[in-house]
Amino acid sequence: MDEYIKNIDLQTVSMQTLAFIGDAVYNVYIRCYLASHSNVKTGMLHKESIKYVSAKGQSHTIDDILEILTEEEMSVYKRGRNTNINTVSKNIDVVNYKRATGFEALIGYLYVKGEKNRLDELVKICIEKLN
């Protein structure tokens, strides 16, 4: 995996690509968290994960970490939030969808940059706030 990650140039990669990666990374964190706290069927785990990984959940989650973001992280979030989006989910308004995209871009950025400790810290706060 590292060989692929090292080929992603953080100076030129699009915010949408970072959001694409961040969505998957955050989803893995949430699935692992839920699986570690419950031994229910996967259908129930998926249903529970929606409050965390949906655009609505991510839009609310970003509020819980905004005040502790570094300048660099805030810049990534804002660039992700302000990126041009061609489609929006039918279940959420444009503003919250863009906020969720910014959140995902930040998660993707930290993952690609190799900032695992910081990623762990931020995701832990997000999970705690949603519980």
Coordinates of N, CA and C in Angstrom, one line a residue:
M1 N 0.8 -1.2 0.0 CA 0.0 0.0 0.0 C 0.9 1.3 0.0
D2 N 2.0 1.2 0.8 CA 2.8 2.4 0.9 C 3.4 2.8 -0.5
E3 N 3.6 1.9 -1.4 CA 4.1 2.2 -2.7 C 3.1 3.1 -3.5
Y4 N 1.8 2.8 -3.3 CA 0.8 3.6 -4.0 C 0.7 5.0 -3.3
I5 N 0.7 5.0 -2.0 CA 0.5 6.3 -1.3 C 1.7 7.2 -1.6
K6 N 2.9 6.7 -1.6 CA 4.0 7.6 -1.9 C 4.0 8.2 -3.3
N7 N 3.2 7.7 -4.2 CA 3.0 8.2 -5.5 C 2.0 9.3 -5.6
I8 N 1.3 9.6 -4.5 CA 0.3 10.7 -4.5 C 1.0 11.9 -4.0
D9 N 1.0 12.9 -4.9 CA 1.7 14.2 -4.6 C 0.7 15.1 -4.0
L10 N 0.9 15.4 -2.7 CA 0.0 16.3 -1.9 C -0.1 17.7 -2.5
Q11 N 0.9 18.1 -3.3 CA 0.9 19.4 -3.8 C 0.0 19.5 -5.1
T12 N -0.3 18.4 -5.7 CA -1.1 18.5 -7.0 C -2.4 17.7 -6.9
V13 N -2.5 16.8 -6.0 CA -3.7 15.9 -5.9 C -4.9 16.8 -5.7
S14 N -6.0 16.5 -6.3 CA -7.3 17.2 -6.1 C -7.9 17.0 -4.8
M15 N -8.6 18.0 -4.3 CA -9.3 17.8 -3.0 C -10.4 16.7 -3.1
Q16 N -11.0 16.6 -4.3 CA -12.0 15.5 -4.5 C -11.3 14.1 -4.4
T17 N -10.1 14.0 -4.8 CA -9.4 12.7 -4.7 C -9.1 12.5 -3.2
L18 N -8.6 13.5 -2.5 CA -8.4 13.3 -1.1 C -9.7 13.0 -0.4
A19 N -10.8 13.6 -0.7 CA -12.1 13.3 -0.1 C -12.5 11.8 -0.4
F20 N -12.2 11.4 -1.6 CA -12.5 10.0 -2.0 C -11.7 9.0 -1.1
I21 N -10.4 9.3 -0.9 CA -9.6 8.5 0.0 C -10.1 8.6 1.4
G22 N -10.3 9.8 1.9 CA -10.7 10.1 3.2 C -12.0 9.4 3.6
D23 N -13.0 9.3 2.7 CA -14.2 8.7 2.9 C -14.0 7.2 3.2
A24 N -13.1 6.6 2.4 CA -12.8 5.1 2.7 C -12.1 4.9 4.0
V25 N -11.1 5.8 4.3 CA -10.3 5.7 5.5 C -11.3 5.8 6.7
Y26 N -12.1 6.9 6.7 CA -13.0 7.1 7.8 C -14.0 6.0 8.0
N27 N -14.4 5.4 6.9 CA -15.3 4.3 6.9 C -14.7 3.1 7.6
V28 N -13.4 2.8 7.3 CA -12.7 1.7 8.0 C -12.6 2.0 9.5
Y29 N -12.2 3.2 9.9 CA -12.1 3.5 11.3 C -13.4 3.2 12.0
I30 N -14.5 3.7 11.4 CA -15.8 3.6 12.0 C -16.3 2.1 12.1
R31 N -16.0 1.4 11.0 CA -16.4 -0.1 11.0 C -15.6 -0.8 12.1
C32 N -14.3 -0.5 12.2 CA -13.5 -1.2 13.2 C -14.0 -0.8 14.6
Y33 N -14.3 0.4 14.8 CA -14.8 0.9 16.1 C -16.1 0.1 16.5
L34 N -17.1 0.1 15.5 CA -18.4 -0.5 15.8 C -18.2 -2.0 16.0
A35 N -17.4 -2.7 15.2 CA -17.1 -4.1 15.4 C -16.5 -4.4 16.7
S36 N -15.7 -3.5 17.2 CA -15.0 -3.8 18.5 C -15.9 -3.5 19.7
H37 N -17.1 -2.9 19.5 CA -18.0 -2.6 20.5 C -19.3 -3.4 20.5
S38 N -19.4 -4.2 19.4 CA -20.7 -4.9 19.3 C -20.5 -6.2 18.5
N39 N -21.2 -7.2 18.9 CA -21.1 -8.5 18.1 C -22.4 -8.8 17.4
V40 N -22.9 -7.8 16.7 CA -24.2 -8.0 16.0 C -23.9 -8.3 14.5
K41 N -25.0 -8.6 13.8 CA -24.8 -8.9 12.4 C -24.4 -7.7 11.6
T42 N -23.7 -8.0 10.5 CA -23.2 -6.9 9.7 C -24.2 -5.9 9.2
G43 N -25.4 -6.4 9.0 CA -26.5 -5.4 8.6 C -26.7 -4.4 9.6
M44 N -26.7 -4.8 10.9 CA -26.9 -3.9 12.0 C -25.7 -2.9 12.1
L45 N -24.5 -3.5 11.9 CA -23.3 -2.6 12.0 C -23.4 -1.6 10.9
H46 N -23.8 -2.0 9.7 CA -23.9 -1.0 8.6 C -24.9 0.1 9.0
K47 N -26.0 -0.3 9.5 CA -27.1 0.7 9.8 C -26.5 1.6 10.9
E48 N -25.8 1.2 11.9 CA -25.2 2.0 12.9 C -24.1 2.9 12.4
S49 N -23.4 2.4 11.4 CA -22.3 3.2 10.8 C -22.8 4.5 10.1
I50 N -24.0 4.4 9.6 CA -24.5 5.5 8.8 C -24.5 6.9 9.6
K51 N -24.8 6.8 10.9 CA -24.8 8.1 11.6 C -23.4 8.7 11.7
Y52 N -22.3 7.9 11.5 CA -21.0 8.4 11.5 C -20.5 8.8 10.1
V53 N -20.7 7.9 9.1 CA -20.1 8.1 7.8 C -21.0 8.8 6.8
S54 N -22.2 9.1 7.1 CA -23.1 9.8 6.2 C -22.6 11.3 6.1
A55 N -23.0 11.9 5.0 CA -22.6 13.4 4.8 C -23.1 14.2 6.0
K56 N -24.3 13.9 6.4 CA -24.9 14.6 7.6 C -24.1 14.4 8.8
G57 N -23.7 13.2 9.1 CA -22.9 12.9 10.3 C -21.5 13.5 10.2
Q58 N -20.9 13.5 9.0 CA -19.6 14.1 8.9 C -19.7 15.6 9.0
S59 N -20.7 16.2 8.4 CA -20.9 17.7 8.5 C -21.0 18.1 10.0
H60 N -21.7 17.4 10.8 CA -21.8 17.7 12.2 C -20.5 17.4 12.9
T61 N -19.8 16.4 12.5 CA -18.5 15.9 13.2 C -17.4 17.0 13.0
I62 N -17.4 17.6 11.9 CA -16.3 18.6 11.7 C -16.3 19.7 12.7
D63 N -17.5 20.1 13.2 CA -17.7 21.1 14.2 C -16.9 20.7 15.5
D64 N -16.9 19.4 15.8 CA -16.3 18.9 17.0 C -14.7 19.0 17.0
I65 N -14.1 19.2 15.8 CA -12.7 19.2 15.8 C -12.1 20.5 15.2
L66 N -13.0 21.4 14.7 CA -12.5 22.6 14.0 C -11.6 23.4 14.9
E67 N -11.9 23.6 16.2 CA -11.1 24.4 17.1 C -9.7 23.9 17.4
I68 N -9.5 22.6 17.1 CA -8.2 22.0 17.4 C -7.4 21.7 16.2
L69 N -7.9 22.1 15.0 CA -7.1 21.9 13.8 C -6.0 22.9 13.7
T70 N -4.9 22.4 13.1 CA -3.7 23.3 12.9 C -4.1 24.2 11.7
E71 N -3.3 25.2 11.4 CA -3.5 26.0 10.3 C -3.5 25.2 9.0
E72 N -2.5 24.3 8.9 CA -2.4 23.5 7.7 C -3.7 22.6 7.5
E73 N -4.1 22.0 8.6 CA -5.3 21.2 8.5 C -6.6 22.0 8.2
M74 N -6.7 23.2 8.8 CA -7.8 24.0 8.5 C -7.8 24.4 7.0
S75 N -6.6 24.7 6.5 CA -6.5 25.1 5.1 C -7.0 23.9 4.2
V76 N -6.6 22.7 4.5 CA -7.0 21.5 3.7 C -8.5 21.4 3.8
Y77 N -9.1 21.5 5.0 CA -10.5 21.4 5.2 C -11.2 22.4 4.4
K78 N -10.8 23.6 4.4 CA -11.5 24.7 3.7 C -11.4 24.5 2.2
R79 N -10.2 24.1 1.7 CA -10.0 23.8 0.3 C -10.9 22.7 -0.2
G80 N -11.1 21.6 0.7 CA -11.9 20.5 0.4 C -13.4 21.0 0.4
R81 N -13.8 21.8 1.3 CA -15.1 22.3 1.5 C -15.5 23.2 0.3
N82 N -14.5 23.9 -0.2 CA -14.8 24.9 -1.3 C -14.6 24.3 -2.7
T83 N -14.3 23.1 -2.8 CA -14.0 22.5 -4.1 C -15.4 22.4 -4.9
N84 N -15.2 22.4 -6.2 CA -16.4 22.3 -7.0 C -17.0 20.9 -6.9
I85 N -18.3 20.9 -6.6 CA -19.0 19.6 -6.5 C -20.1 19.5 -7.6
N86 N -20.0 18.5 -8.4 CA -21.0 18.4 -9.5 C -22.3 17.7 -9.0
T87 N -22.2 16.8 -8.1 CA -23.5 16.1 -7.6 C -23.6 16.3 -6.1
V88 N -24.8 16.3 -5.6 CA -25.0 16.3 -4.2 C -26.0 15.2 -3.9
S89 N -25.8 14.6 -2.7 CA -26.7 13.6 -2.3 C -28.1 14.1 -2.1
K90 N -29.1 13.3 -2.4 CA -30.5 13.8 -2.3 C -31.0 14.0 -0.9
N91 N -30.2 13.5 0.1 CA -30.7 13.6 1.5 C -30.1 14.7 2.3
I92 N -29.3 15.6 1.6 CA -28.6 16.6 2.3 C -28.5 17.9 1.5
D93 N -28.4 19.0 2.1 CA -28.3 20.3 1.4 C -26.8 20.5 1.0
V94 N -26.6 21.4 0.0 CA -25.3 21.7 -0.5 C -24.3 22.1 0.5
V95 N -24.6 23.0 1.5 CA -23.7 23.5 2.5 C -23.2 22.3 3.3
N96 N -24.1 21.4 3.8 CA -23.6 20.3 4.6 C -22.8 19.3 3.8
Y97 N -23.2 19.1 2.6 CA -22.5 18.2 1.7 C -21.0 18.7 1.5
K98 N -20.9 20.0 1.3 CA -19.5 20.6 1.1 C -18.7 20.5 2.4
R99 N -19.4 20.7 3.6 CA -18.7 20.5 4.8 C -18.2 19.1 5.0
A100 N -19.0 18.1 4.6 CA -18.6 16.7 4.7 C -17.5 16.4 3.8
T101 N -17.5 17.0 2.6 CA -16.4 16.8 1.6 C -15.1 17.4 2.2
G102 N -15.2 18.5 2.8 CA -14.0 19.1 3.5 C -13.4 18.2 4.6
F103 N -14.3 17.6 5.4 CA -13.9 16.7 6.4 C -13.2 15.5 5.8
E104 N -13.8 14.9 4.7 CA -13.2 13.7 4.1 C -11.9 14.1 3.5
A105 N -11.8 15.3 2.9 CA -10.5 15.7 2.3 C -9.4 15.8 3.4
L106 N -9.8 16.3 4.6 CA -8.8 16.4 5.7 C -8.4 15.0 6.1
I107 N -9.3 14.0 6.2 CA -9.0 12.7 6.6 C -8.1 12.0 5.6
G108 N -8.4 12.2 4.3 CA -7.6 11.7 3.2 C -6.2 12.3 3.2
Y109 N -6.1 13.6 3.5 CA -4.8 14.3 3.5 C -3.9 13.7 4.6
L110 N -4.5 13.6 5.8 CA -3.7 13.1 6.9 C -3.2 11.6 6.7
Y111 N -4.1 10.9 6.0 CA -3.8 9.5 5.7 C -2.6 9.4 4.7
V112 N -2.7 10.2 3.6 CA -1.7 10.2 2.6 C -0.4 10.7 3.1
K113 N -0.5 11.7 4.0 CA 0.7 12.4 4.6 C 1.4 11.4 5.6
G114 N 0.7 10.4 6.0 CA 1.3 9.5 7.0 C 1.2 9.9 8.4
E115 N 0.2 10.8 8.7 CA 0.0 11.4 10.0 C -1.0 10.5 10.8
K116 N -0.6 9.2 11.0 CA -1.5 8.3 11.7 C -1.9 8.7 13.1
N117 N -0.9 9.2 13.9 CA -1.3 9.6 15.3 C -2.3 10.7 15.3
R118 N -2.1 11.7 14.4 CA -3.1 12.8 14.4 C -4.4 12.3 13.8
L119 N -4.4 11.4 12.9 CA -5.6 10.9 12.3 C -6.4 10.1 13.4
D120 N -5.6 9.3 14.1 CA -6.2 8.5 15.3 C -6.9 9.5 16.3
E121 N -6.1 10.6 16.6 CA -6.6 11.5 17.6 C -7.9 12.2 17.1
L122 N -7.9 12.7 15.9 CA -9.1 13.4 15.4 C -10.3 12.4 15.3
V123 N -10.1 11.2 14.8 CA -11.2 10.3 14.6 C -11.8 9.9 16.0
K124 N -10.9 9.7 16.9 CA -11.3 9.3 18.3 C -12.3 10.4 18.9
I125 N -11.9 11.7 18.7 CA -12.7 12.8 19.1 C -14.1 12.7 18.4
C126 N -14.1 12.5 17.1 CA -15.3 12.5 16.3 C -16.2 11.3 16.9
I127 N -15.7 10.2 17.1 CA -16.4 9.1 17.6 C -17.0 9.4 19.0
E128 N -16.2 9.9 19.9 CA -16.7 10.3 21.2 C -17.8 11.3 21.2
K129 N -17.7 12.3 20.3 CA -18.7 13.3 20.3 C -20.1 12.8 19.7
L130 N -20.0 11.7 18.9 CA -21.2 11.2 18.3 C -21.9 10.2 19.2
N131 N -21.2 9.8 20.2 CA -21.8 8.8 21.2 C -22.5 9.5 22.3

